[in-house]
Short mmCIF file of C-alpha atoms in Angstrom, two decimals:
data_model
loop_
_atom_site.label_atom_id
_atom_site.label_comp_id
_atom_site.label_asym_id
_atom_site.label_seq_id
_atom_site.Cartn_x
_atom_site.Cartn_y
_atom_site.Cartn_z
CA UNK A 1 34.17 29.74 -16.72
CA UNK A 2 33.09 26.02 -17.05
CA UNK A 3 30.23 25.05 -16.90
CA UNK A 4 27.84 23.34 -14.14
CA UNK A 5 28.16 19.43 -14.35
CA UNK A 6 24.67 17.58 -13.72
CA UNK A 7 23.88 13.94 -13.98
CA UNK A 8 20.60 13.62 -14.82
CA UNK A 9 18.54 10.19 -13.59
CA UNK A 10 17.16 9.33 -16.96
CA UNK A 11 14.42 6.50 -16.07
CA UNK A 12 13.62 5.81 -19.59
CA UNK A 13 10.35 7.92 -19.33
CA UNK A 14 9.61 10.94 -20.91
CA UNK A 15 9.74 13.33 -18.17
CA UNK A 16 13.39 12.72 -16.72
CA UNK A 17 13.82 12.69 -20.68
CA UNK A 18 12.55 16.08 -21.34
CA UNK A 19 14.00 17.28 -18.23
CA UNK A 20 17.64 16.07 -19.70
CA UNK A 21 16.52 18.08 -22.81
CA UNK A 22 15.63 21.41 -20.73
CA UNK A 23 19.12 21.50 -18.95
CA UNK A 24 21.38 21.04 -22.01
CA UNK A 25 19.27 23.64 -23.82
CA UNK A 26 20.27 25.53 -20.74
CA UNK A 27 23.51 25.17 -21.12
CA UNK A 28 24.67 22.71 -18.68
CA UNK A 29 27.09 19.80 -19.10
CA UNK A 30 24.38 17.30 -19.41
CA UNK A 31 25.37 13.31 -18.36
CA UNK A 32 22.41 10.54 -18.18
CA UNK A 33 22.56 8.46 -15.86
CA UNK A 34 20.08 5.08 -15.46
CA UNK A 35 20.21 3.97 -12.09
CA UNK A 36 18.96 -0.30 -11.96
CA UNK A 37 17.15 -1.30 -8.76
CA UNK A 38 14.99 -3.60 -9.59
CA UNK A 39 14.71 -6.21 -12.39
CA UNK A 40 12.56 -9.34 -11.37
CA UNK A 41 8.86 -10.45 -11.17
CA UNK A 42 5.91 -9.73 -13.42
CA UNK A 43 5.34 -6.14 -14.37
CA UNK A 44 8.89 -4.86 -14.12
CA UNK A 45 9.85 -3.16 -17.57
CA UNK A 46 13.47 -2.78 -16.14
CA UNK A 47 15.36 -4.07 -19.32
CA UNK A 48 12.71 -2.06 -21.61
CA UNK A 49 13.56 1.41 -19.85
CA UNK A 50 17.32 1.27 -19.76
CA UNK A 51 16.94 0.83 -23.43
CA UNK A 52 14.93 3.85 -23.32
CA UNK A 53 16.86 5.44 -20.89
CA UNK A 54 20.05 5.01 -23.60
CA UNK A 55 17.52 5.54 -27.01
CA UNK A 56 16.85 9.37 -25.08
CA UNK A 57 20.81 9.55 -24.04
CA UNK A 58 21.37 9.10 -27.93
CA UNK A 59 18.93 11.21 -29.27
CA UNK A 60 20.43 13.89 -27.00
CA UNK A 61 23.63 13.24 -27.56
CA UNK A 62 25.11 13.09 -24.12
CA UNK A 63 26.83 11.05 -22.31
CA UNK A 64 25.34 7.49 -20.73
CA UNK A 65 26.39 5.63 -17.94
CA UNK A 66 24.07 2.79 -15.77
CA UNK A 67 24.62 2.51 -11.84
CA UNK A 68 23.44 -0.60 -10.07
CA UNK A 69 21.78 -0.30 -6.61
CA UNK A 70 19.77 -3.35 -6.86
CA UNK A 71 21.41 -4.70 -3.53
CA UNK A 72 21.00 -1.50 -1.64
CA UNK A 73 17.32 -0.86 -2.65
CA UNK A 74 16.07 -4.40 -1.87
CA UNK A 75 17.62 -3.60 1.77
CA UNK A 76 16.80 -0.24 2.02
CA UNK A 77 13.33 -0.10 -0.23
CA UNK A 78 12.23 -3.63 -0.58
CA UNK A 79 12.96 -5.17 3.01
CA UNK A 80 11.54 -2.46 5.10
CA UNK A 81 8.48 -2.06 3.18
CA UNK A 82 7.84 -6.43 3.51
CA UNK A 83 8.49 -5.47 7.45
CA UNK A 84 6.53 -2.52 7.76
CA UNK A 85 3.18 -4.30 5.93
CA UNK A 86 3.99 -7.67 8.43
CA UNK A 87 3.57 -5.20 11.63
CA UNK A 88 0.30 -4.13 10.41
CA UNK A 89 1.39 -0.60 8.35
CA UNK A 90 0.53 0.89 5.37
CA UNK A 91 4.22 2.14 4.43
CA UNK A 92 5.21 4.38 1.62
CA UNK A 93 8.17 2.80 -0.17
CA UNK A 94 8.52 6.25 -2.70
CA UNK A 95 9.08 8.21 -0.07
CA UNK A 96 12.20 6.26 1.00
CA UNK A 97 13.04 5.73 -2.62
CA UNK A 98 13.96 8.98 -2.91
CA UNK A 99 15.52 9.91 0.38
CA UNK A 100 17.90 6.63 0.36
CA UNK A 101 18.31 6.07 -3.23
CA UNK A 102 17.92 9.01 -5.71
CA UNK A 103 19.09 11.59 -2.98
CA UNK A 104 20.69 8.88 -0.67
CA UNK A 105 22.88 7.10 -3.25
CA UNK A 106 22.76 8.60 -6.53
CA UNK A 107 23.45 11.91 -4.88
CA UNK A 108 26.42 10.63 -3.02
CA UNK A 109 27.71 8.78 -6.30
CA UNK A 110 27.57 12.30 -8.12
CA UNK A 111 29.22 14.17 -5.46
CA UNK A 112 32.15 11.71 -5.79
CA UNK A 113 32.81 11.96 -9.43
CA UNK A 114 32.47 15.80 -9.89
CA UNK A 115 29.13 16.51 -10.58
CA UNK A 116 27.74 20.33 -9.19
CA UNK A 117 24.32 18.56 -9.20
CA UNK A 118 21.80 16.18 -10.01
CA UNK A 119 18.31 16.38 -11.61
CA UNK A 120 15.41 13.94 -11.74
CA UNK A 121 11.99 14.48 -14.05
CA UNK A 122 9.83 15.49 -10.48
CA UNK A 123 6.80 17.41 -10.94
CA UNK A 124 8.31 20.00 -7.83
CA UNK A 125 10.54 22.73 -7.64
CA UNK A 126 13.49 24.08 -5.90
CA UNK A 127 13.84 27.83 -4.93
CA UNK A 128 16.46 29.66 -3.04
CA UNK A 129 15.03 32.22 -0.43
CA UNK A 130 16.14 34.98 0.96
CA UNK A 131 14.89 36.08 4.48
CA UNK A 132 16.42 38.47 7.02
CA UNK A 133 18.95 36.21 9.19
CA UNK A 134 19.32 33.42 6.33
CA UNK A 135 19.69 32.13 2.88
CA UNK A 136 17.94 29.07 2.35
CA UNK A 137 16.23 26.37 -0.22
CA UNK A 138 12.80 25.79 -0.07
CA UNK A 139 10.94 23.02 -1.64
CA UNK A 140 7.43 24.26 -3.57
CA UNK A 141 4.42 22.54 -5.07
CA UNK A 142 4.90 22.18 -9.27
CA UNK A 143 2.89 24.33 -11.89
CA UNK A 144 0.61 21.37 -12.46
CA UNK A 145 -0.94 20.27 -9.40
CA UNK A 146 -2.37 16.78 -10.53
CA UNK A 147 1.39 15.60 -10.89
CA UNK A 148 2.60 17.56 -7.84
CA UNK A 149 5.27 15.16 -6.05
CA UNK A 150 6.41 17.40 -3.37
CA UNK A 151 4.26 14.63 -1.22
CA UNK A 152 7.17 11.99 -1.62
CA UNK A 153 10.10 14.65 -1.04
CA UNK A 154 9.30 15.24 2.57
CA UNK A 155 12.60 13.97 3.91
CA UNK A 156 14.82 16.15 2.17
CA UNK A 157 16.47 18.54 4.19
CA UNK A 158 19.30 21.69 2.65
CA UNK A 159 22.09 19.79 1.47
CA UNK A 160 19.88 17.45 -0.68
CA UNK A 161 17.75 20.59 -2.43
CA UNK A 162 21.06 22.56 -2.91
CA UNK A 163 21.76 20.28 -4.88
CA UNK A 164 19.09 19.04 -6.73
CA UNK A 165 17.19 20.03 -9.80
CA UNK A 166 13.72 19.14 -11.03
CA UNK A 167 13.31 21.31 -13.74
CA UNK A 168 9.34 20.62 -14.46
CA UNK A 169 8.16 22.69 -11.69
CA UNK A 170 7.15 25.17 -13.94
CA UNK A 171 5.48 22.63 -16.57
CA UNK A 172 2.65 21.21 -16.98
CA UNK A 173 2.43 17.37 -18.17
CA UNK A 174 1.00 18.56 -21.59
CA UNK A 175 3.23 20.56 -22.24
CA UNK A 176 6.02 18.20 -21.39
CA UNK A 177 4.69 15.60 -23.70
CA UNK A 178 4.47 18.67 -26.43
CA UNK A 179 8.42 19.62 -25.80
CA UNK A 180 9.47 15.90 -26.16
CA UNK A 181 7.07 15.57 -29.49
CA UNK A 182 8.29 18.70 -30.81
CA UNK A 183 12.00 17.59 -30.50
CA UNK A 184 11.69 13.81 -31.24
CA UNK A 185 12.53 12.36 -27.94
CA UNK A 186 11.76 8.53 -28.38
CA UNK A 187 9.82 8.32 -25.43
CA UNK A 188 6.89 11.03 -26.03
CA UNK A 189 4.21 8.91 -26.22
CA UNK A 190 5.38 6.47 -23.52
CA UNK A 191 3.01 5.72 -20.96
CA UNK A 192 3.56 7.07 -17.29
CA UNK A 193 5.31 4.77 -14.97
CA UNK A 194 2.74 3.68 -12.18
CA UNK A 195 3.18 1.60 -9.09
CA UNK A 196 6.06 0.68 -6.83
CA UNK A 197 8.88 3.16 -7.68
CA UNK A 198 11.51 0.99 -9.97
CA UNK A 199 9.58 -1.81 -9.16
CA UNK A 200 6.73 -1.09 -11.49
CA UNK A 201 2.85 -1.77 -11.79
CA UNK A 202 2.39 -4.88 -9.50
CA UNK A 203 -0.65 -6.11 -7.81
CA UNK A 204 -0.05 -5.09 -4.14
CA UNK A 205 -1.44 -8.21 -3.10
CA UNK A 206 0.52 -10.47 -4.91
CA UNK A 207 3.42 -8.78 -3.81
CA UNK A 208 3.27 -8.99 -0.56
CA UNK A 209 2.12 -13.07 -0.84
CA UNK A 210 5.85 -13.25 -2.41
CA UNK A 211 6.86 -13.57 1.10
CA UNK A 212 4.07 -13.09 3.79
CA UNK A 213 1.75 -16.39 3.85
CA UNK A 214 -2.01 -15.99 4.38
CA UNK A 215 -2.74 -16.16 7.70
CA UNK A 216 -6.69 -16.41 8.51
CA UNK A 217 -8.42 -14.69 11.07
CA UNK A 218 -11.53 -12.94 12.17
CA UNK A 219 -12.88 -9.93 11.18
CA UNK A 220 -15.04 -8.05 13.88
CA UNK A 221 -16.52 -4.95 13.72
CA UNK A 222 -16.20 -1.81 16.24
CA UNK A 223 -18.08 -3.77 18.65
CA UNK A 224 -16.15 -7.21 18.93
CA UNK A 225 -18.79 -8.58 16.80
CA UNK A 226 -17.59 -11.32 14.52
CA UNK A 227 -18.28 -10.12 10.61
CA UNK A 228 -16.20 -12.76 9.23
CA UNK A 229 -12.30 -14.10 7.95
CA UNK A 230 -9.99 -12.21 6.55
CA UNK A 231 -6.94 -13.61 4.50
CA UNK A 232 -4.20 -12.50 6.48
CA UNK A 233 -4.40 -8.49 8.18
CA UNK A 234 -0.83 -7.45 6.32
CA UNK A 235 -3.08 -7.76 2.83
CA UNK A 236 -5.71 -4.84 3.95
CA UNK A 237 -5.36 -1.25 4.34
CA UNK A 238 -6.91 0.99 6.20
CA UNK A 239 -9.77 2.63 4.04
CA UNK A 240 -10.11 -0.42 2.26
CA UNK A 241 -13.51 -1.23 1.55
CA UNK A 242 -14.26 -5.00 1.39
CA UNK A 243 -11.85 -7.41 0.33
CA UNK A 244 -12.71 -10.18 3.08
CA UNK A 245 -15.13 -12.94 3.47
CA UNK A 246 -18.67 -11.94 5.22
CA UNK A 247 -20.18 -14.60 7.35
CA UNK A 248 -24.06 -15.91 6.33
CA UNK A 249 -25.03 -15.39 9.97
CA UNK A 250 -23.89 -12.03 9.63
CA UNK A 251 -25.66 -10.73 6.60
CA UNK A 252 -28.88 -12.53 7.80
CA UNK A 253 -29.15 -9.47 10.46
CA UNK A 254 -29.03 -7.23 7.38
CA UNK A 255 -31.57 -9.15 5.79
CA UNK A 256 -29.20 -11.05 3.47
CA UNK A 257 -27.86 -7.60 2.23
CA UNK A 258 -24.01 -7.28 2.64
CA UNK A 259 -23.32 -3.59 4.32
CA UNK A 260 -20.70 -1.51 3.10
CA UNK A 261 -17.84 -1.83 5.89
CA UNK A 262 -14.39 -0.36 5.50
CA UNK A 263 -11.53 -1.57 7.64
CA UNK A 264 -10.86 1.07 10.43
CA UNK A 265 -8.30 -0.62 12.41
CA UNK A 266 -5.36 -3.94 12.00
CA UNK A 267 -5.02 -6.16 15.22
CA UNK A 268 -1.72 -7.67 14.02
CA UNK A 269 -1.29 -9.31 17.73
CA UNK A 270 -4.62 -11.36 17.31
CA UNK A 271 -4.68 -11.48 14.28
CA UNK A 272 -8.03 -9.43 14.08
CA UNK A 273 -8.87 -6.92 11.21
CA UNK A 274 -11.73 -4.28 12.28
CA UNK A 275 -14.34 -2.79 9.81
CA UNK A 276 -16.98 0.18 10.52
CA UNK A 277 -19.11 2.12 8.48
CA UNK A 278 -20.56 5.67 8.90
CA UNK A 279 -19.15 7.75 11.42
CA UNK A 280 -16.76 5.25 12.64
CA UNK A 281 -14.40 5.65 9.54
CA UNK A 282 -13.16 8.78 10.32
CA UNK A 283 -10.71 10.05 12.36
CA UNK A 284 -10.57 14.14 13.23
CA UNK A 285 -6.64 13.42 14.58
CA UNK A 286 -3.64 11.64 13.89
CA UNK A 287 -0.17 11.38 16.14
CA UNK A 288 3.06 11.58 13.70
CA UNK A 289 6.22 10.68 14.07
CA UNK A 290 9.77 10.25 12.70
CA UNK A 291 9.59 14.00 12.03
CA UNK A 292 11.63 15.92 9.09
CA UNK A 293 12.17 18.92 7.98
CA UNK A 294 13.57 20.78 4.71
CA UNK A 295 14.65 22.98 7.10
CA UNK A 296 13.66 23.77 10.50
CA UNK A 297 10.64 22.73 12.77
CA UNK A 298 9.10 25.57 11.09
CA UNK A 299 4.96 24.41 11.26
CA UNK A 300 2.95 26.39 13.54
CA UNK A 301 1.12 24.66 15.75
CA UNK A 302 -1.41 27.82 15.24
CA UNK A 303 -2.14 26.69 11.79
CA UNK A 304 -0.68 24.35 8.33
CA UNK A 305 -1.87 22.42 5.80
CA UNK A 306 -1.27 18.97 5.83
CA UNK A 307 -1.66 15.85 3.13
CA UNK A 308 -2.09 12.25 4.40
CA UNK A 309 -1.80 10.31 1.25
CA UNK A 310 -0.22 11.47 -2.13
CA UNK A 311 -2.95 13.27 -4.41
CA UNK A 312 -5.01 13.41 -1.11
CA UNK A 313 -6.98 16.78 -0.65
CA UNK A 314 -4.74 19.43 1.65
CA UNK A 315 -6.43 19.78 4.73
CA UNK A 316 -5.91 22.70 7.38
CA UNK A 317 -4.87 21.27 10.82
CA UNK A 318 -3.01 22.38 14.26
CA UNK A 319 -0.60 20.76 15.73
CA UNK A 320 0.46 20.24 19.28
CA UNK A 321 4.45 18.63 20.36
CA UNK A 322 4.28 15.60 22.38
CA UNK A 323 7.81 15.41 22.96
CA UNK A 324 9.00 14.03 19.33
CA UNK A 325 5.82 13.22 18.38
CA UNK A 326 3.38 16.08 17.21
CA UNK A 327 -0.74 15.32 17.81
CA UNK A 328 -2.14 16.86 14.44
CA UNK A 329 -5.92 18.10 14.62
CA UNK A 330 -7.64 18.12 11.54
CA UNK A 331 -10.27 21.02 10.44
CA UNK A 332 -12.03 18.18 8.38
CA UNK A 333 -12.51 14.19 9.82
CA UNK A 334 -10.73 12.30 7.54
CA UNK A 335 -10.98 8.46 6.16
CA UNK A 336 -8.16 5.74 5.58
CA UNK A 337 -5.91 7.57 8.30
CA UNK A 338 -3.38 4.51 8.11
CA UNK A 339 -0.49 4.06 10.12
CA UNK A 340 2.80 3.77 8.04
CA UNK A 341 1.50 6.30 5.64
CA UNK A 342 2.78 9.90 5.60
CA UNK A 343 1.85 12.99 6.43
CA UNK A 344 3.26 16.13 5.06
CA UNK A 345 2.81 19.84 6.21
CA UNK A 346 2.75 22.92 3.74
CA UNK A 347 2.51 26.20 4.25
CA UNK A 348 0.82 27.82 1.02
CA UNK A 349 2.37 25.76 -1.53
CA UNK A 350 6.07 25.48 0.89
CA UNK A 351 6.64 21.69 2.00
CA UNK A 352 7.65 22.41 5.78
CA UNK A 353 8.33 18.80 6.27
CA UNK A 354 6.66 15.47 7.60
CA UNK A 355 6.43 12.44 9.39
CA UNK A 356 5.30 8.91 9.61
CA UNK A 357 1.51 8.57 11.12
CA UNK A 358 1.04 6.11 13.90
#
């Protein structure tokens, strides 16, 4: 009987490199595969981890190959997330990395040349279960809860899991970084990967100024009361706490003092952003949207757990249908609800699904 194919995305990190490691010591045919989508501006490493990508391939010993998506995620990734931020959203671009590229593309490419499956170094994990009427996969939070990515898998439904592979769920990150010492991998002290997925650890700010051009405007509070200008509403998210220029009228009602405001709201059509502070930061509901699920519109509307940012606390909520758009109440007022920004449900540690908030 052969033996399962699976092309493994090697990133040139060290957790797609010990996951690589795990399957082959597993048994499986083992292939790494270093998929380019980005390789331009300041704090892209691009050429530096498909070195490392091939160094871990090597050390391995299994076979290497490189796929270029560079066009696709710059229309798919890159575009949308520039359009989302010049409407006045917060988007997500890792959650769409995944869904269009690494389970969108990659998936599709390994389909096409033979592979059973594919694997990727996510902190989640993958189980098959059994109930009366069905068979299905279900999509769980990781052993280690700090890394737990499940957050920025929402959108994958059953033919993406049954195919897929992550096989840290049951590891913790120190004890990945032990495995890859332990067998030499060269990338076991490397440091974690942070910002924009494939893009790298870029100042959001600057980013976005690579195509959207200041714009100035006034910043009012909840009131209509002039605080003072703002740079341009696409470079503030909700939550944010200062960031814009306070008028000297303004802090003379505070005696001089500058209060601590956080930006509650983005008036893209006049070009408005609004701060509050207190009470007026919070939000006790959110509408979502553009609704998926790993398997069926499972969440009770009696009861869930739902996460509005990644590494955000999991709050309990209810929901209630609004046609194709579900009103979530939440047990605990939250701050820096943002529009753009997703929010996934969970049952215990079961991702049901999620949606965009509006």
């Amino acid at each position: 009987m052969s033996r399962e194919k699976v092309a493994v995305g090697l990133s040139g990190g060290v957790d797609s490199a010990v996951s690589a490691y795990l399957l082959k010591r597993e048994g499986y045919d083992v292939v790494g595969v270093h998929l380019v989508c980005w390789d331009e501006g300041p704090g892209c490493k691009a050429s530096r981890d498909r070195q490392d990508a091939l160094k871990v391939a090597m050390a391995l010993e299994i076979p290497f190959g490189v796929l270029d998506f560079q066009k696709e995620y710059k229309e798919r990734v890159i575009d949308r997330f520039y359009d989302d931020y010049a409407k006045g959203l917060t988007p997500n671009p890792d959650v769409w990395c995944n869904s269009e590229i690494k389970f969108g593309m990659f998936l599709e490419w390994a389909r096409s040349e033979g592979f059973d499956k594919i694997a990727t170094g996510h902190y989640a994990e993958v189980r098959k279960v059994e109930e009366e009427d069905q068979t299905r996969w279900g999509l769980f939070m990781p052993k280690d809860k700090w890394k737990d990515q499940t957050y920025f898998l929402y959108r994958l439904g059953q033919e993406e899991l049954g195919r897929a592979m992550f096989p840290l769920g049951s590891y913790e990150k120190k004890e990945v970084r032990k495995i890859a010492s332990e067998v030499g991998l060269p990338v076991a002290d490397k440091k974690d990967s942070q910002g924009i997925c494939f893009v790298g650890d870029v100042d959001i700010s600057e980013f976005l100024h690579r195509r959207l051009q200041d714009n100035e405007g006034e910043v009012v509070d909840t009131s209509g009361r002039v605080v003072g200008k703002h740079r341009g509403v696409w470079f503030y998210t909700i939550g944010q706490r200062g960031g814009w220029q306070v008028s000297a009228n303004f802090q003379k009602k505070f005696g001089g003092e500058i209060p601590v405001f956080y930006v509650v709201d983005k008036d893209v059509k006049n070009n408005r952003l609004v701060v509050g502070f207190g009470a007026e930061t919070y939000r006790e509901s959110l509408m979502v949207s553009d609704l998926s699920w790993v398997w069926s519109k499972r969440v009770s509307e009696d009861g869930f757990r739902v996460r509005i940012r990644h590494g955000g606390k999991l709050i309990g909520a209810r929901g209630e249908w609004s046609g194709e758009k579900m009103r979530v109440e939440l047990d605990e007022p939250q701050r820096g609800v943002a529009a753009g920004q997703a929010a996934v449900f969970y049952e215990g540690d079961e991702l049901l699904g999620g949606g965009v908030i509006g």
